[in-house]
Amino acid sequence: MINLYGLDRGALEALFVEQGQQAFRGRQLMKWVYHQGRTDFAAMTDLSLPMRQWLAENTCFELPRVESFRVSKDGTCKWLLDVGSGNLVETVLIPEKNRNTLCVSSQVGCMLDCSFCSTGKQGFSGNLPAAFVVGQMVLANNMLAEKNQRVSNIVMMGMGEPLLNFDAAVSATNIFMDDLAFGLSKRRVTLSTAGVVPAIYELAKVSDVALAVSLHAPTDDLRDQLVPINRKYPIKELLDACRHYVDQLGEKRMLVIEYTLMRGVNDQHEHAVALAELLKDVRCKINLIPFNPFPASGYQKPYRRDIYNFQTYLMKQGYATMLRTTRGDDIEAACGQLVGQVKDRTKRQSRYLARVKADGNNFVAQIT
Ligand code: SAH
């Protein structure tokens, strides 16, 4: 069965052509699904009867099963979704005054094992199909529809590394941005990467989605420890790829640099100075994220004073610098706290759990 939620406009047109139909029939189907909210083929009366029958026999619209749904005291919502084979992923909706931002997962677990991210500690099971990336959006919109609202911004900042699930990430972002589907502007769909350099060049060829890069350190020595993929693609190569990417987007658009602040690790004045110097010829804005703790992470939240000084310095150097407020941490929905349930194929999860146990599991959130 082909799950049609995973097919973008090009793929749907190709499917119809394969069946001896004209390409525009694929676009008609998209309108039924995303504009009319209909997924029953019988209702799609402008498609031929044999085609509707073929669709009913060979395709489906399957959504991940909702295992649980929680709402934080600040209104942040978190879905735990069953994506098959005993794997669960998380999706987070962050409602704000003028927007509803959805943070979607792209993989079950993550291969990259950044030292300060709890998703990496769960190990890795596999890629999510595009249909289940889009499915996260469908579920969130169905919920918001009850309040006459919809998702206005998408960030691929949930579990996983989207550029290591390249085809699915591209299909899903195409569907988010397509007028025949969700129709979000390309400025409101952001793909976040830890720095898979060759894939950034590939992405530049096929997409104009907004790009965020998880930098977290101004030097290779430090970044090697925090973001291990840096050992393969060091900062200079990464920033070359980033410049290439934003150049093709056009002058008005910017890269987003994500920088998670960890107390005493990368949040000192010297780091801010080095960061400002490093980024001086990159068209970017900077998003600072205070570290969100999780058991046995080995890191602490930054002091407020250090956050303030770091941000103030960057702003004085002329960088648009935003502080991402922590949302949903009471339901473990904040950045770096998404874990789901990963049928781990690496040894990482069991090593991590042993470390939590050795800590006596006496995890206390650091209060600053
Ligand atoms: N793999 C992609 C997508 C995940 S995005 C990427 O690395 O960009 C998740 C964002 O949250 C990243 O910027 C990540 O570095 C940040 N993050 C991870 N763990 C965190 C934590 N414990 N506290 C705060 N931010 C964290």
Short mmCIF file of C-alpha atoms and ligand atoms in Angstrom, two decimals:
data_model
loop_
_atom_site.label_atom_id
_atom_site.label_comp_id
_atom_site.label_asym_id
_atom_site.label_seq_id
_atom_site.Cartn_x
_atom_site.Cartn_y
_atom_site.Cartn_z
CA MET A 1 0.00 0.00 0.00
CA ILE A 2 1.30 3.45 -0.90
CA ASN A 3 0.66 5.98 1.85
CA LEU A 4 -0.36 9.04 -0.15
CA TYR A 5 0.50 11.49 2.64
CA GLY A 6 4.14 10.88 1.69
CA LEU A 7 3.87 11.93 -1.96
CA ASP A 8 4.58 15.50 -2.96
CA ARG A 9 3.14 17.10 -6.07
CA GLY A 10 5.79 15.67 -8.43
CA ALA A 11 5.48 12.17 -7.03
CA LEU A 12 1.68 12.20 -7.15
CA GLU A 13 1.68 13.42 -10.73
CA ALA A 14 4.12 10.64 -11.62
CA LEU A 15 1.88 8.08 -9.93
CA PHE A 16 -1.11 9.20 -11.99
CA VAL A 17 0.92 9.20 -15.21
CA GLU A 18 2.09 5.64 -14.41
CA GLN A 19 -1.56 4.66 -14.24
CA GLY A 20 -2.21 6.13 -17.68
CA GLN A 21 -3.82 9.29 -16.29
CA GLN A 22 -2.93 12.90 -16.91
CA ALA A 23 -0.62 14.59 -14.42
CA PHE A 24 -3.15 17.25 -13.40
CA ARG A 25 -5.34 14.50 -11.93
CA GLY A 26 -2.70 14.20 -9.21
CA ARG A 27 -3.17 17.86 -8.42
CA GLN A 28 -6.92 17.37 -8.24
CA LEU A 29 -6.37 14.69 -5.64
CA MET A 30 -4.21 17.04 -3.58
CA LYS A 31 -7.00 19.60 -3.49
CA TRP A 32 -9.44 17.01 -2.21
CA VAL A 33 -7.10 15.95 0.52
CA TYR A 34 -5.55 19.18 1.71
CA HIS A 35 -8.16 21.78 0.79
CA GLN A 36 -11.37 19.80 1.28
CA GLY A 37 -10.08 17.46 3.96
CA ARG A 38 -11.43 14.42 2.10
CA THR A 39 -9.51 11.18 2.01
CA ASP A 40 -12.34 8.90 0.83
CA PHE A 41 -11.74 8.21 -2.84
CA ALA A 42 -15.47 7.78 -3.53
CA ALA A 43 -15.92 11.49 -2.89
CA MET A 44 -13.33 12.49 -5.50
CA THR A 45 -15.87 12.66 -8.27
CA ASP A 46 -13.65 14.45 -10.78
CA LEU A 47 -11.36 11.39 -10.95
CA SER A 48 -12.38 8.51 -13.20
CA LEU A 49 -14.13 5.59 -11.57
CA PRO A 50 -11.44 3.02 -12.50
CA MET A 51 -8.76 5.33 -11.09
CA ARG A 52 -10.69 5.76 -7.87
CA GLN A 53 -10.96 1.99 -7.64
CA TRP A 54 -7.26 1.58 -8.26
CA LEU A 55 -6.48 4.14 -5.58
CA ALA A 56 -8.76 2.40 -3.10
CA GLU A 57 -7.01 -0.93 -3.71
CA ASN A 58 -3.42 0.24 -3.79
CA THR A 59 -3.11 3.36 -1.70
CA CYS A 60 -4.13 4.69 1.69
CA PHE A 61 -3.95 7.72 3.98
CA GLU A 62 -2.45 6.30 7.12
CA LEU A 63 -1.57 8.46 10.12
CA PRO A 64 0.69 7.49 13.02
CA ARG A 65 -1.39 6.16 15.92
CA VAL A 66 -1.58 8.55 18.87
CA GLU A 67 -0.15 6.73 21.87
CA SER A 68 -0.53 9.72 24.19
CA PHE A 69 -1.21 13.45 24.11
CA ARG A 70 -0.17 15.84 26.86
CA VAL A 71 -0.59 19.57 27.39
CA SER A 72 1.96 21.55 29.37
CA LYS A 73 0.95 24.27 31.82
CA ASP A 74 2.21 26.83 29.29
CA GLY A 75 -0.05 25.37 26.57
CA THR A 76 2.64 23.42 24.71
CA CYS A 77 1.24 20.12 23.39
CA LYS A 78 3.14 16.91 22.91
CA TRP A 79 2.07 13.86 20.97
CA LEU A 80 3.71 10.50 21.42
CA LEU A 81 3.13 8.68 18.14
CA ASP A 82 3.33 5.02 17.30
CA VAL A 83 5.12 4.71 13.96
CA GLY A 84 5.21 0.92 13.86
CA SER A 85 7.67 -1.81 14.90
CA GLY A 86 7.41 -0.79 18.55
CA ASN A 87 8.82 2.67 17.83
CA LEU A 88 7.40 5.90 19.20
CA VAL A 89 8.33 9.44 18.17
CA GLU A 90 7.35 12.81 19.59
CA THR A 91 5.82 15.91 18.01
CA VAL A 92 5.48 19.23 19.81
CA LEU A 93 3.10 22.11 19.15
CA ILE A 94 4.08 25.50 20.56
CA PRO A 95 1.13 27.90 20.54
CA GLU A 96 2.02 31.59 20.71
CA LYS A 97 -0.03 34.73 20.35
CA ASN A 98 0.22 35.06 16.60
CA ARG A 99 1.45 31.67 15.54
CA ASN A 100 1.33 27.96 16.09
CA THR A 101 4.72 26.36 15.60
CA LEU A 102 4.95 22.62 15.09
CA CYS A 103 8.19 20.81 15.81
CA VAL A 104 8.26 17.55 13.84
CA SER A 105 10.48 14.49 14.12
CA SER A 106 12.24 13.08 11.08
CA GLN A 107 13.79 9.88 12.43
CA VAL A 108 13.25 7.34 15.19
CA GLY A 109 16.10 8.30 17.47
CA CYS A 110 19.19 9.84 15.95
CA MET A 111 22.54 8.59 14.72
CA LEU A 112 24.49 11.70 15.59
CA ASP A 113 24.77 11.46 19.38
CA CYS A 114 25.40 15.11 20.21
CA SER A 115 26.63 15.05 23.78
CA PHE A 116 23.95 17.37 25.21
CA CYS A 117 20.86 15.98 23.42
CA SER A 118 18.72 13.29 24.98
CA THR A 119 17.40 12.00 21.64
CA GLY A 120 20.91 10.80 20.78
CA LYS A 121 21.07 8.83 24.03
CA GLN A 122 18.16 6.70 22.85
CA GLY A 123 20.21 5.40 19.95
CA PHE A 124 18.76 4.98 16.51
CA SER A 125 16.18 2.74 14.93
CA GLY A 126 15.47 4.11 11.48
CA ASN A 127 14.06 6.77 9.22
CA LEU A 128 10.49 7.96 9.34
CA PRO A 129 8.68 7.68 6.01
CA ALA A 130 7.68 11.04 4.53
CA ALA A 131 4.04 10.11 5.14
CA PHE A 132 4.62 10.02 8.89
CA VAL A 133 6.45 13.35 8.84
CA VAL A 134 3.46 14.88 7.04
CA GLY A 135 1.15 12.85 9.30
CA GLN A 136 2.44 14.81 12.31
CA MET A 137 1.22 18.00 10.62
CA VAL A 138 -2.14 16.47 9.73
CA LEU A 139 -2.71 15.39 13.34
CA ALA A 140 -1.79 18.80 14.72
CA ASN A 141 -3.99 20.61 12.21
CA ASN A 142 -6.91 18.30 12.98
CA MET A 143 -6.59 19.20 16.63
CA LEU A 144 -6.24 22.94 15.95
CA ALA A 145 -9.20 22.91 13.55
CA GLU A 146 -11.45 22.46 16.58
CA LYS A 147 -10.31 25.93 17.68
CA ASN A 148 -10.50 27.32 14.14
CA GLN A 149 -6.74 27.52 13.99
CA ARG A 150 -3.94 25.85 12.07
CA VAL A 151 -0.23 25.30 12.16
CA SER A 152 1.48 28.45 10.88
CA ASN A 153 5.16 27.48 11.19
CA ILE A 154 6.96 24.17 10.90
CA VAL A 155 10.39 23.42 12.30
CA MET A 156 12.10 20.11 11.60
CA MET A 157 13.69 20.21 15.02
CA GLY A 158 12.20 17.16 16.67
CA MET A 159 13.87 13.77 16.94
CA GLY A 160 16.43 12.89 14.30
CA GLU A 161 18.63 14.50 11.68
CA PRO A 162 16.45 15.46 8.70
CA LEU A 163 19.34 15.61 6.24
CA LEU A 164 20.14 11.96 6.97
CA ASN A 165 16.58 11.16 5.89
CA PHE A 166 16.99 13.39 2.88
CA ASP A 167 14.27 12.27 0.46
CA ALA A 168 11.59 12.15 3.12
CA ALA A 169 12.64 15.55 4.50
CA VAL A 170 12.48 17.11 1.04
CA SER A 171 9.12 15.52 0.17
CA ALA A 172 7.61 16.56 3.48
CA THR A 173 8.86 20.15 3.29
CA ASN A 174 7.60 20.34 -0.32
CA ILE A 175 4.17 19.31 0.90
CA PHE A 176 4.26 21.83 3.76
CA MET A 177 5.08 24.63 1.30
CA ASP A 178 2.88 23.59 -1.64
CA ASP A 179 -0.18 25.78 -2.27
CA LEU A 180 -2.11 22.66 -3.19
CA ALA A 181 -1.31 21.22 0.21
CA PHE A 182 -0.53 23.22 3.38
CA GLY A 183 0.64 26.33 1.55
CA LEU A 184 3.03 27.62 4.20
CA SER A 185 5.46 30.27 3.01
CA LYS A 186 9.05 29.10 2.58
CA ARG A 187 10.02 31.44 5.39
CA ARG A 188 7.81 29.53 7.76
CA VAL A 189 9.21 26.08 7.11
CA THR A 190 12.60 25.48 8.68
CA LEU A 191 14.82 22.46 8.36
CA SER A 192 17.41 22.14 11.10
CA THR A 193 20.66 20.24 10.68
CA ALA A 194 23.64 19.39 12.86
CA GLY A 195 25.78 19.93 9.76
CA VAL A 196 25.65 17.17 7.17
CA VAL A 197 27.68 19.19 4.69
CA PRO A 198 27.22 17.26 1.41
CA ALA A 199 23.47 17.13 2.03
CA ILE A 200 23.35 20.93 2.42
CA TYR A 201 24.73 21.25 -1.13
CA GLU A 202 22.19 18.69 -2.34
CA LEU A 203 19.39 20.54 -0.60
CA ALA A 204 20.41 23.77 -2.32
CA LYS A 205 19.73 22.07 -5.67
CA VAL A 206 16.18 20.99 -4.86
CA SER A 207 14.71 23.25 -2.18
CA ASP A 208 14.42 26.77 -0.85
CA VAL A 209 13.25 25.85 2.61
CA ALA A 210 14.68 27.94 5.46
CA LEU A 211 17.79 26.39 6.97
CA ALA A 212 18.87 26.31 10.60
CA VAL A 213 22.25 24.99 11.63
CA SER A 214 23.03 23.69 15.10
CA LEU A 215 26.44 25.25 15.67
CA HIS A 216 26.81 25.36 19.48
CA ALA A 217 30.52 26.15 19.47
CA PRO A 218 32.83 28.66 17.81
CA THR A 219 35.90 26.37 17.57
CA ASP A 220 36.47 22.90 16.17
CA ASP A 221 38.01 21.68 19.43
CA LEU A 222 34.86 22.40 21.36
CA ARG A 223 32.42 21.49 18.59
CA ASP A 224 34.14 18.11 18.13
CA GLN A 225 33.10 17.28 21.70
CA LEU A 226 29.54 18.59 21.50
CA VAL A 227 28.52 17.69 17.95
CA PRO A 228 30.56 14.65 16.88
CA ILE A 229 29.70 15.03 13.19
CA ASN A 230 32.02 18.05 13.33
CA ARG A 231 34.97 15.64 13.25
CA LYS A 232 33.85 14.68 9.76
CA TYR A 233 32.67 18.10 8.57
CA PRO A 234 34.51 20.83 10.50
CA ILE A 235 33.22 24.35 11.01
CA LYS A 236 34.90 25.90 7.98
CA GLU A 237 33.38 23.37 5.59
CA LEU A 238 30.03 23.75 7.30
CA LEU A 239 30.00 27.53 7.01
CA ASP A 240 31.09 27.32 3.35
CA ALA A 241 28.07 25.11 2.70
CA CYS A 242 25.84 27.49 4.66
CA ARG A 243 27.02 30.51 2.67
CA HIS A 244 26.35 28.60 -0.52
CA TYR A 245 22.86 27.73 0.71
CA VAL A 246 21.81 31.24 1.74
CA ASP A 247 23.28 32.70 -1.44
CA GLN A 248 20.90 30.63 -3.52
CA LEU A 249 17.96 31.71 -1.35
CA GLY A 250 18.41 35.34 -2.29
CA GLU A 251 19.43 38.44 -0.49
CA LYS A 252 16.53 38.90 1.83
CA ARG A 253 16.77 35.52 3.49
CA MET A 254 18.98 34.44 6.34
CA LEU A 255 20.42 31.35 7.87
CA VAL A 256 19.48 30.59 11.45
CA ILE A 257 22.37 29.67 13.73
CA GLU A 258 21.25 27.63 16.73
CA TYR A 259 23.44 27.81 19.78
CA THR A 260 22.57 25.88 22.91
CA LEU A 261 24.13 27.56 25.95
CA MET A 262 25.64 25.22 28.54
CA ARG A 263 26.99 26.56 31.81
CA GLY A 264 30.73 27.06 31.73
CA VAL A 265 31.06 25.03 28.52
CA ASN A 266 30.27 27.41 25.67
CA ASP A 267 28.51 30.38 27.32
CA GLN A 268 31.43 32.59 28.35
CA HIS A 269 32.49 35.95 26.96
CA GLU A 270 35.39 34.41 25.02
CA HIS A 271 32.89 32.15 23.21
CA ALA A 272 30.67 35.07 22.28
CA VAL A 273 33.66 36.97 20.93
CA ALA A 274 34.85 33.99 18.87
CA LEU A 275 31.32 33.36 17.59
CA ALA A 276 30.82 36.95 16.46
CA GLU A 277 34.15 36.81 14.63
CA LEU A 278 33.39 33.42 13.04
CA LEU A 279 30.02 34.48 11.64
CA LYS A 280 30.96 37.92 10.38
CA ASP A 281 30.59 37.03 6.71
CA VAL A 282 27.60 34.69 7.10
CA ARG A 283 24.16 36.19 6.52
CA CYS A 284 22.51 34.86 9.64
CA LYS A 285 20.52 35.47 12.75
CA ILE A 286 21.33 33.70 15.98
CA ASN A 287 18.97 31.69 18.13
CA LEU A 288 20.24 31.10 21.65
CA ILE A 289 18.74 28.10 23.45
CA PRO A 290 19.37 27.69 27.17
CA PHE A 291 20.32 24.07 27.77
CA ASN A 292 17.38 21.93 28.87
CA PRO A 293 18.50 19.32 31.38
CA PHE A 294 17.77 15.60 31.30
CA PRO A 295 18.99 12.77 33.56
CA ALA A 296 22.76 12.14 33.62
CA SER A 297 23.36 14.70 30.89
CA GLY A 298 26.50 16.01 32.55
CA TYR A 299 25.57 19.60 31.65
CA GLN A 300 23.84 22.43 33.48
CA LYS A 301 21.58 25.30 32.55
CA PRO A 302 23.48 28.53 31.97
CA TYR A 303 23.28 31.31 34.56
CA ARG A 304 20.90 34.09 33.62
CA ARG A 305 23.71 36.61 33.85
CA ASP A 306 25.78 34.65 31.31
CA ILE A 307 22.85 34.34 28.91
CA TYR A 308 22.29 38.06 29.14
CA ASN A 309 25.94 38.94 28.57
CA PHE A 310 26.23 36.50 25.67
CA GLN A 311 23.16 37.86 23.91
CA THR A 312 24.04 41.48 24.61
CA TYR A 313 27.53 41.07 23.17
CA LEU A 314 26.22 39.48 19.95
CA MET A 315 23.61 42.19 19.54
CA LYS A 316 26.23 44.87 20.00
CA GLN A 317 28.18 43.23 17.21
CA GLY A 318 25.12 43.68 14.99
CA TYR A 319 23.64 40.18 15.06
CA ALA A 320 19.89 39.72 15.34
CA THR A 321 19.96 37.44 18.36
CA MET A 322 16.89 35.76 19.81
CA LEU A 323 16.67 33.91 23.08
CA ARG A 324 14.46 30.87 22.68
CA THR A 325 12.31 30.68 25.77
CA THR A 326 12.00 27.26 27.26
CA ARG A 327 8.55 25.85 26.61
CA GLY A 328 6.90 22.64 27.70
CA ASP A 329 9.73 21.47 29.93
CA ASP A 330 7.25 20.21 32.55
CA ILE A 331 6.15 17.55 30.02
CA GLU A 332 9.67 16.97 28.62
CA ALA A 333 8.72 18.72 25.40
CA ALA A 334 11.55 21.27 25.34
CA CYS A 335 14.50 21.25 22.89
CA GLY A 336 16.68 18.21 23.37
CA GLN A 337 14.21 16.49 25.68
CA LEU A 338 12.37 14.44 23.06
CA VAL A 339 12.98 10.74 23.44
CA GLY A 340 9.97 8.69 22.29
CA GLN A 341 10.67 4.99 22.40
CA VAL A 342 13.42 3.74 20.17
CA LYS A 343 14.03 0.07 19.42
CA ASP A 344 17.69 0.87 19.46
CA ARG A 345 19.95 -0.76 16.92
CA THR A 346 23.07 0.74 18.45
CA LYS A 347 24.54 0.11 21.91
CA ARG A 348 23.96 3.67 22.96
CA GLN A 349 20.65 3.35 24.77
CA SER A 350 21.81 0.65 27.16
CA ARG A 351 25.05 2.50 27.89
CA TYR A 352 23.06 5.62 28.69
CA LEU A 353 20.59 3.81 30.92
CA ALA A 354 23.49 2.30 32.86
CA ARG A 355 24.84 5.80 33.40
CA VAL A 356 21.49 7.07 34.68
CA LYS A 357 21.36 4.13 37.09
CA ALA A 358 24.91 4.74 38.29
CA ASP A 359 23.89 8.33 39.03
CA GLY A 360 21.33 6.89 41.44
CA ASN A 361 18.78 8.53 39.16
CA ASN A 362 18.79 11.48 41.55
CA PHE A 363 18.23 13.94 38.77
CA VAL A 364 17.56 17.44 39.99
CA ALA A 365 16.88 20.23 37.55
CA GLN A 366 19.38 23.00 38.02
CA ILE A 367 17.72 26.18 39.14
CA THR A 368 19.42 29.39 38.18
N1 SAH B 1 19.43 17.04 14.16
C1 SAH B 1 18.92 18.35 13.87
C2 SAH B 1 17.48 18.50 14.29
C3 SAH B 1 17.27 18.49 15.80
S1 SAH B 1 17.01 20.12 16.23
C4 SAH B 1 19.83 19.40 14.46
O1 SAH B 1 20.74 19.04 15.19
O2 SAH B 1 19.68 20.58 14.16
C5 SAH B 1 17.02 20.15 17.92
C6 SAH B 1 17.68 21.43 18.43
O3 SAH B 1 17.69 21.41 19.86
C7 SAH B 1 19.12 21.50 18.00
O4 SAH B 1 19.55 22.80 17.77
C8 SAH B 1 19.79 20.90 19.20
O5 SAH B 1 21.14 21.16 19.21
C9 SAH B 1 19.01 21.52 20.33
N2 SAH B 1 19.16 20.75 21.56
C10 SAH B 1 19.45 19.45 21.69
N3 SAH B 1 19.51 19.08 22.97
C11 SAH B 1 19.26 20.18 23.69
C12 SAH B 1 19.14 20.43 25.09
N4 SAH B 1 19.30 19.45 25.99
N5 SAH B 1 18.84 21.67 25.48
C13 SAH B 1 18.63 22.65 24.57
N6 SAH B 1 18.72 22.48 23.25
C14 SAH B 1 19.03 21.26 22.80
#
